[in-house]
Structures are given as C-alpha cells and as structure tokens.
PDB file of C-alpha atoms in Angstrom:
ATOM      1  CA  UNK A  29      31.245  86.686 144.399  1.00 45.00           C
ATOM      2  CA  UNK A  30      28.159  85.591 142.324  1.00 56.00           C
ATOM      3  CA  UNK A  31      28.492  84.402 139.227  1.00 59.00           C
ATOM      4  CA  UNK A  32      26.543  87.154 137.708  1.00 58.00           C
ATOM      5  CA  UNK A  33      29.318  89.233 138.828  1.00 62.00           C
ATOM      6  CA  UNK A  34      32.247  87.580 137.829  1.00 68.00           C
ATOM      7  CA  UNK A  35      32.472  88.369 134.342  1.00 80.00           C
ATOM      8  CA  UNK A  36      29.250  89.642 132.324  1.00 80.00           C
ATOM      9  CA  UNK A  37      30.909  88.432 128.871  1.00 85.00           C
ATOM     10  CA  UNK A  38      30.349  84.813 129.789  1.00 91.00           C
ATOM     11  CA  UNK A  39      27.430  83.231 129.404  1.00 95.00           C
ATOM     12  CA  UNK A  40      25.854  81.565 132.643  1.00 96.00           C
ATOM     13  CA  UNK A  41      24.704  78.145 132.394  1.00 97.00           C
ATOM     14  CA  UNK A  42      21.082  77.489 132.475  1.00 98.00           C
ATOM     15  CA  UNK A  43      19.120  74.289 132.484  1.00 98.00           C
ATOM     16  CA  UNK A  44      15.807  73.851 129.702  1.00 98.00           C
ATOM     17  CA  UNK A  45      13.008  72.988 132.041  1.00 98.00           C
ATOM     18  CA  UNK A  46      10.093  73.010 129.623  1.00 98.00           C
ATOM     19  CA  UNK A  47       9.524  73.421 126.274  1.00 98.00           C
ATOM     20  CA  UNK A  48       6.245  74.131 124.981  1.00 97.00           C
ATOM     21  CA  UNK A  49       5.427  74.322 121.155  1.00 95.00           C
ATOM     22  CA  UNK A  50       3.186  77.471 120.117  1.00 94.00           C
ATOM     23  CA  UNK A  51       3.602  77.078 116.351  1.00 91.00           C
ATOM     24  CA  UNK A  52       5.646  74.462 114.254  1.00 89.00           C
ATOM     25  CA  UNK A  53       8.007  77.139 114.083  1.00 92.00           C
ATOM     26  CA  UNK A  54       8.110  78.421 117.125  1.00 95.00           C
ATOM     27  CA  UNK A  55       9.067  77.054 120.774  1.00 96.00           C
ATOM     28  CA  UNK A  56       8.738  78.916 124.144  1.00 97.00           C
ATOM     29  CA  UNK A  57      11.784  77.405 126.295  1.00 98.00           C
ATOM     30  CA  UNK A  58      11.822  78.095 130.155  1.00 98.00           C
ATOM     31  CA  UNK A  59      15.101  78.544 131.793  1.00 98.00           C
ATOM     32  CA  UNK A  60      16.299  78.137 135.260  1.00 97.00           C
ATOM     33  CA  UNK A  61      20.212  79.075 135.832  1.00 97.00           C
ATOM     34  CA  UNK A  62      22.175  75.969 137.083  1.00 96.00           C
ATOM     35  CA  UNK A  63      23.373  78.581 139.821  1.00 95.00           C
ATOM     36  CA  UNK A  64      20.195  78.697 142.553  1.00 93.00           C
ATOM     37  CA  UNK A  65      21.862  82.100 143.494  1.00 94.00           C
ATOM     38  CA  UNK A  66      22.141  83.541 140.219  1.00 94.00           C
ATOM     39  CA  UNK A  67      18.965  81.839 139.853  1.00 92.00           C
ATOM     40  CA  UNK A  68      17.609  84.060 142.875  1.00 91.00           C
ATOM     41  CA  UNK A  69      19.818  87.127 142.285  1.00 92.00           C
ATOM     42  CA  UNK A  70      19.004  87.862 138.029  1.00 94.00           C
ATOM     43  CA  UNK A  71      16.569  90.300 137.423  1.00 95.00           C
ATOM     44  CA  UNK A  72      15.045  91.504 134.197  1.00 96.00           C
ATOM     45  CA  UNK A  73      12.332  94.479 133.043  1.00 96.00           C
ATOM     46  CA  UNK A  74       9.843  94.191 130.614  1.00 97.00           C
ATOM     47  CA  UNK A  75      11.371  93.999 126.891  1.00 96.00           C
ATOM     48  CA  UNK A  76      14.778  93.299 127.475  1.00 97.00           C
ATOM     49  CA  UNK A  77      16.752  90.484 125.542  1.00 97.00           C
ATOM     50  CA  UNK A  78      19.547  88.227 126.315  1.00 97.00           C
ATOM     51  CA  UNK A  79      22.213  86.597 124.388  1.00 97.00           C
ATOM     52  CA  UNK A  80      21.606  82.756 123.943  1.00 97.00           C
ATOM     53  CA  UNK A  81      24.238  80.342 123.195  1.00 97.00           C
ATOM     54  CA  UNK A  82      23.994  76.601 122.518  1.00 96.00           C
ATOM     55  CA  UNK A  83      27.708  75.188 122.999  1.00 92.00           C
ATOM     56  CA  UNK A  84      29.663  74.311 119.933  1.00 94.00           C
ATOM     57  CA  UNK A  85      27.247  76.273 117.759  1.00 96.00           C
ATOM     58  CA  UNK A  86      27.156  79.800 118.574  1.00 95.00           C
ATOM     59  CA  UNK A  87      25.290  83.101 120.553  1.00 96.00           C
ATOM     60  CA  UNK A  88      21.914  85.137 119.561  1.00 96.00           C
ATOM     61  CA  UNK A  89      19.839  87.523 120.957  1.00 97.00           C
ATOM     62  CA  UNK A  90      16.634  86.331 122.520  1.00 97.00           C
ATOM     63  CA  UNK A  91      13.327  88.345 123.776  1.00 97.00           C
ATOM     64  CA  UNK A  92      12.451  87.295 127.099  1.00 98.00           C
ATOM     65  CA  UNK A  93       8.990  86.722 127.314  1.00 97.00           C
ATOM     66  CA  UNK A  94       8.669  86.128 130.832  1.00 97.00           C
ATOM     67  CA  UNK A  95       7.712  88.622 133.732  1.00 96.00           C
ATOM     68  CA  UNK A  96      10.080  89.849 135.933  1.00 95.00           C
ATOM     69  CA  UNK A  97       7.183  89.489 138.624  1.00 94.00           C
ATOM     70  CA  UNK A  98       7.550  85.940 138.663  1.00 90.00           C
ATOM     71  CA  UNK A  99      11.010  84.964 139.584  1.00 86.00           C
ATOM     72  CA  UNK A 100      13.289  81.535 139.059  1.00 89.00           C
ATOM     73  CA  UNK A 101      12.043  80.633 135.435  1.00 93.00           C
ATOM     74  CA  UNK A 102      13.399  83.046 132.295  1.00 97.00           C
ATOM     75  CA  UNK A 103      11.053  82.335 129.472  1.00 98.00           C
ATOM     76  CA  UNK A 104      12.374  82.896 125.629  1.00 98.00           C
ATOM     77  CA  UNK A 105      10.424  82.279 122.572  1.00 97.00           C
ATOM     78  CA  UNK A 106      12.584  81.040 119.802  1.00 96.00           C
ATOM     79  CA  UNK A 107      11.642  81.015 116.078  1.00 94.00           C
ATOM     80  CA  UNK A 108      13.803  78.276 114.222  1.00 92.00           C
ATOM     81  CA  UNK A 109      14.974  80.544 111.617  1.00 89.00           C
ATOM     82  CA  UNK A 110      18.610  80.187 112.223  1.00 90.00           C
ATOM     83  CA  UNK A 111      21.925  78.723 113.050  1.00 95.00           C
ATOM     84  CA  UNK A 112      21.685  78.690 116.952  1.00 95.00           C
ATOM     85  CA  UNK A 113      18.019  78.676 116.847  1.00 95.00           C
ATOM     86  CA  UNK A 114      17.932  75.810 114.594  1.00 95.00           C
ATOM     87  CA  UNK A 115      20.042  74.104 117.262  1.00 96.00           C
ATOM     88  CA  UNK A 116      18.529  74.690 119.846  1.00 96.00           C
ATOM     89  CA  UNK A 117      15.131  73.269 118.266  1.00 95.00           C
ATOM     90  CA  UNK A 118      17.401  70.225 118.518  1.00 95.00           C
ATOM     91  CA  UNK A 119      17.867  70.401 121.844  1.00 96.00           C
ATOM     92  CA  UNK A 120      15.585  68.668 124.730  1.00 97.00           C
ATOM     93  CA  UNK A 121      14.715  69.330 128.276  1.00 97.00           C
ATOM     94  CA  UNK A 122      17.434  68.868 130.778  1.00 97.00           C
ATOM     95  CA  UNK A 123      19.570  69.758 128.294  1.00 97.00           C
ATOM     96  CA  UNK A 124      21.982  73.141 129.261  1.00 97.00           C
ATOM     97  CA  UNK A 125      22.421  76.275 127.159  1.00 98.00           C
ATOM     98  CA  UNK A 126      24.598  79.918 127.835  1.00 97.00           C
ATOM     99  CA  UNK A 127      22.645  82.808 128.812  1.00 97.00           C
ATOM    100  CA  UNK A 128      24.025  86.498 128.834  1.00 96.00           C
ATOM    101  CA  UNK A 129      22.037  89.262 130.189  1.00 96.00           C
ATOM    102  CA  UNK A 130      19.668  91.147 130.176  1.00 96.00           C
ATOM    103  CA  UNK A 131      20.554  93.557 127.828  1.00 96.00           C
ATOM    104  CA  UNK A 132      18.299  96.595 126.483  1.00 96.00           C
ATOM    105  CA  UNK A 133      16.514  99.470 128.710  1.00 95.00           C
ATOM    106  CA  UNK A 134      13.406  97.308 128.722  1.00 94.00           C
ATOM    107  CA  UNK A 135       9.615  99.334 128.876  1.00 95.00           C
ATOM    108  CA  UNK A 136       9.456 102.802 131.018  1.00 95.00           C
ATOM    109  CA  UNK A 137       7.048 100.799 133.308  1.00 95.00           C
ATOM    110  CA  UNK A 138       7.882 103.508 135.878  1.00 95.00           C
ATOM    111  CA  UNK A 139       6.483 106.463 133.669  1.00 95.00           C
ATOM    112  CA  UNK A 140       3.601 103.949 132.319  1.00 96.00           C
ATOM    113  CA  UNK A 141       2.527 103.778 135.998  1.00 96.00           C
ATOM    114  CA  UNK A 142      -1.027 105.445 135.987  1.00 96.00           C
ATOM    115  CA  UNK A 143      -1.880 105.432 132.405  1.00 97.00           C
ATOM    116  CA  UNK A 144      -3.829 103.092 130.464  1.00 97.00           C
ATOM    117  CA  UNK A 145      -1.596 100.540 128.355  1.00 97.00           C
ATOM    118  CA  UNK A 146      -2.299 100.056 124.757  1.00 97.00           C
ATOM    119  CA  UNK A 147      -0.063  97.357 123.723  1.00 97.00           C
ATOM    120  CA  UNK A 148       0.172  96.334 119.586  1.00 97.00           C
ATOM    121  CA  UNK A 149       1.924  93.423 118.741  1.00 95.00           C
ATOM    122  CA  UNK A 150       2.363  90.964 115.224  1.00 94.00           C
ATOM    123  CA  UNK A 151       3.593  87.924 114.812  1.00 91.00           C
ATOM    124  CA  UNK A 152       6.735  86.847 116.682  1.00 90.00           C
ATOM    125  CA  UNK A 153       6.852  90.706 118.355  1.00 93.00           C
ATOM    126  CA  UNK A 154       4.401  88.997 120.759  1.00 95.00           C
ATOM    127  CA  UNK A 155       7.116  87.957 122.641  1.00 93.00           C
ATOM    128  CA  UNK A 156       9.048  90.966 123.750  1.00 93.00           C
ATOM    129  CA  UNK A 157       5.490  92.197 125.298  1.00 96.00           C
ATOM    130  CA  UNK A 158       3.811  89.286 126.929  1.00 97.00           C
ATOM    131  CA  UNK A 159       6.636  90.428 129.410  1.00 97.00           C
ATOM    132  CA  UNK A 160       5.177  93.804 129.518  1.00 97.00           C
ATOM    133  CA  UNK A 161       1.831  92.469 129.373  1.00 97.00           C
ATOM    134  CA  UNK A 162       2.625  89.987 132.329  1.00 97.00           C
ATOM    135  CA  UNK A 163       3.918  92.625 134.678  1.00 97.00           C
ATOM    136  CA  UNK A 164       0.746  94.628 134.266  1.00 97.00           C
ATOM    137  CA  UNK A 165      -1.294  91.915 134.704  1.00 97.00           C
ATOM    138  CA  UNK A 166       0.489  91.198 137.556  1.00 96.00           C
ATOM    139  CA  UNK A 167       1.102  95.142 138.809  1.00 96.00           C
ATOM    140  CA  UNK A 168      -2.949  95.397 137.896  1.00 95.00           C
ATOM    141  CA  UNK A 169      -2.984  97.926 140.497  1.00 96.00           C
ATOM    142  CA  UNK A 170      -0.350 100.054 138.863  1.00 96.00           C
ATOM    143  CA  UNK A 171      -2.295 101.060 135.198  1.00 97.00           C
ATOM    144  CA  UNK A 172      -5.574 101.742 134.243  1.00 96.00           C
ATOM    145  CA  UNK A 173      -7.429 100.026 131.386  1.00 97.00           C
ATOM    146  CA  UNK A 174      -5.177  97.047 129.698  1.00 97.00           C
ATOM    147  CA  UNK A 175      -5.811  96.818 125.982  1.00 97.00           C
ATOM    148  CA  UNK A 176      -4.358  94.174 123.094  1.00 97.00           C
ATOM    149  CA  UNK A 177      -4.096  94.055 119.819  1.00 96.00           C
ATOM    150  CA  UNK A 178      -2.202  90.810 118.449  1.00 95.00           C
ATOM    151  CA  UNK A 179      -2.166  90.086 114.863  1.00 94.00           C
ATOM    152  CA  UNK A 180      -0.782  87.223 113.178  1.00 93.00           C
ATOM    153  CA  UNK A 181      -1.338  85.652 109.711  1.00 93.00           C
ATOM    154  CA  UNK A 182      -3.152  82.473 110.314  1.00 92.00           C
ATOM    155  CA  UNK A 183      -4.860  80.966 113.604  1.00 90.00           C
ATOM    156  CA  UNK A 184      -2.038  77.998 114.023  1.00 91.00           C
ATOM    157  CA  UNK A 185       0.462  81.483 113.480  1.00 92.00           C
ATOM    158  CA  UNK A 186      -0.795  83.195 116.541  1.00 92.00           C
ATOM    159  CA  UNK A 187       1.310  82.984 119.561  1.00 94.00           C
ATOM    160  CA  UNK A 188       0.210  82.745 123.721  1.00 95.00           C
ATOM    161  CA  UNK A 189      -3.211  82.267 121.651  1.00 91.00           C
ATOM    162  CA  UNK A 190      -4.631  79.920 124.689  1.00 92.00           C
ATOM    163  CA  UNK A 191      -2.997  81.895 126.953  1.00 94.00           C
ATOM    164  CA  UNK A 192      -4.786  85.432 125.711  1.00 93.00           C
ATOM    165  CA  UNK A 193      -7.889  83.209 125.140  1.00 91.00           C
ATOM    166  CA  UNK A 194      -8.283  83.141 128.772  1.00 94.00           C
ATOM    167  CA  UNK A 195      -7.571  86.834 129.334  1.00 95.00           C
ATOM    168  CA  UNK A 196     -10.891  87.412 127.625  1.00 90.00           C
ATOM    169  CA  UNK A 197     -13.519  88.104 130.731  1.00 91.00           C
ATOM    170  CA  UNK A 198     -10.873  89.636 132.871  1.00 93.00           C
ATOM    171  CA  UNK A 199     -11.960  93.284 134.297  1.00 93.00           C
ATOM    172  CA  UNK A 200     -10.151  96.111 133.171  1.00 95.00           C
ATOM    173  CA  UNK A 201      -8.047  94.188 130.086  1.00 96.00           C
ATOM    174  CA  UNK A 202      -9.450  94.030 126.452  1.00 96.00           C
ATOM    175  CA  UNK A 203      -8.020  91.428 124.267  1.00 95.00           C
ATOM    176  CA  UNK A 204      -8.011  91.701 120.676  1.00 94.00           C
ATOM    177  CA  UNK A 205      -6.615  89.630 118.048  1.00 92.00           C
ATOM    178  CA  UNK A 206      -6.755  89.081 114.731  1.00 93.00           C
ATOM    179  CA  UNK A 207      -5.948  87.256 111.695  1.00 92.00           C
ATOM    180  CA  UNK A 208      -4.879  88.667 108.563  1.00 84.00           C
TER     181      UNK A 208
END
C-alpha cells in the first residue's frame, strides 16, 4: 500500500528542495515527498491547496502554485503572515515538512478546454493561478487566446514578476500587469 493510501489524515513527509524569495515577504518553496512513489503517484489540478505542517508548530492551508503537468516537484508560495508560516520562513533547504492533500475541486480545465482563458489575479492570489496558468501554457494546444491581468501594489510586491516578464513575446498569451 502507498503511503498516499494509508491514511489521508496524516501528513506525508516532504523534503524543501529550493527556496526562492519573490518578495521579503514572500517565499516560493518546492517540495519533493521523501516517498519516490508517492513522489510519482500524487497528483494535483489547477487551484487546489494542501495542508502544510512544520513539526512541533502546527498545519495550514497552502495554494499550490505548481502545474500538475510537470510532475516530482509541488511548488507552494508562502506569505510569512503567521504561526506555521512564520516557521517555516525559519526553515532551510533539506529541511522536512508534512504535506496533506490536495484538497479543493481545483479549475474546470475540462470545460475551459476550447475557450479563451482570461485569468485576473492580485497580490498573493497569484499563486493559486500560476498553476492554472502553467497547465495552459503547457496544454497550449487545449485553449485559445491566454490573457493576464496581475496587479500588485508596488513593483518589489509583484509575484512570478521575472517569470511573467518572459511570457511577454509568446504567441497567443497577453501579459498584463500592473501596479497600483
């Protein structure tokens, strides 16, 4: 039996691999399950969450930012805004945290399948969609027209901004973002 099946109410161990700073508040960690089978086996949809616990402190939920196209690595961006958060800001790569999950329905991606994709997004609600905006990057064949609109309140505030930066002069996707 996997240990995704054994018992969904505890947390599977997963090892930080990278953490990369987008803002001074904000981290994006990436994952990979201590498991290589779980790590093979778990499988997200766009805009789901999961429940993240750092041992001895506590649980949260947790966007996952990360594709489901692109398997092995589960990508969360954390704001440090609370207990657990807080603690995990603490932590350092190597280091192991809980992960339970995915929970959520995720994006229709199945009835988006055709249409062009308008995708709106502020602040730290970037996260939840660069999943969505991953998968139809990477399922380009899939959906028409790709457009985004990301807002945040300063430049340094603006999360992925590199990363959407180089979206720019890709056919078929229009990247907007702004500052207010």
């Amino acid at each position: 039996m996997l240990a995704l099946e054994a018992n969904p109410y505890l947390p599977l161990p997963a090892r930080i691999v990278r953490i990369q700073r987008m803002t001074p508040g904000h981290n994006v960690y990436q994952l990979r399950f201590a498991d290589p089978q779980v790590s093979a086996a778990w499988k997200h949809r766009p805009g789901q969450f999961v429940e993240l616990s750092v041992v001895g402190v506590g649980e949260c939920p947790i966007s996952i930012c990360s594709t489901p196209t692109r398997a092995g690595i589960l990508e969360l961006c954390v704001r440090n805004a609370a207990r657990v958060a807080n603690a995990l800001h603490r932590c350092s790569t190597g280091d192991l945290v809980g992960v339970r999950g995915p929970y959520g329905n995720g994006s229709p991606v199945e009835a988006m399948a055709g249409q062009h994709l308008l995708i709106v997004a502020g602040g730290l609600g970037m996260a939840p969609l660069r999943s969505l905006l991953g998968y139809a990057l990477d399922r380009r064949e899939l959906f028409g027209r790709i457009t985004l609109l990301h807002g945040a309140r300063t430049p340094q505030d603006m999360l992925f901004r590199e990363e959407l930066r180089a979206l720019v002069d890709v056919e078929g996707v229009d990247i907007l973002l702004t500052v207010d």
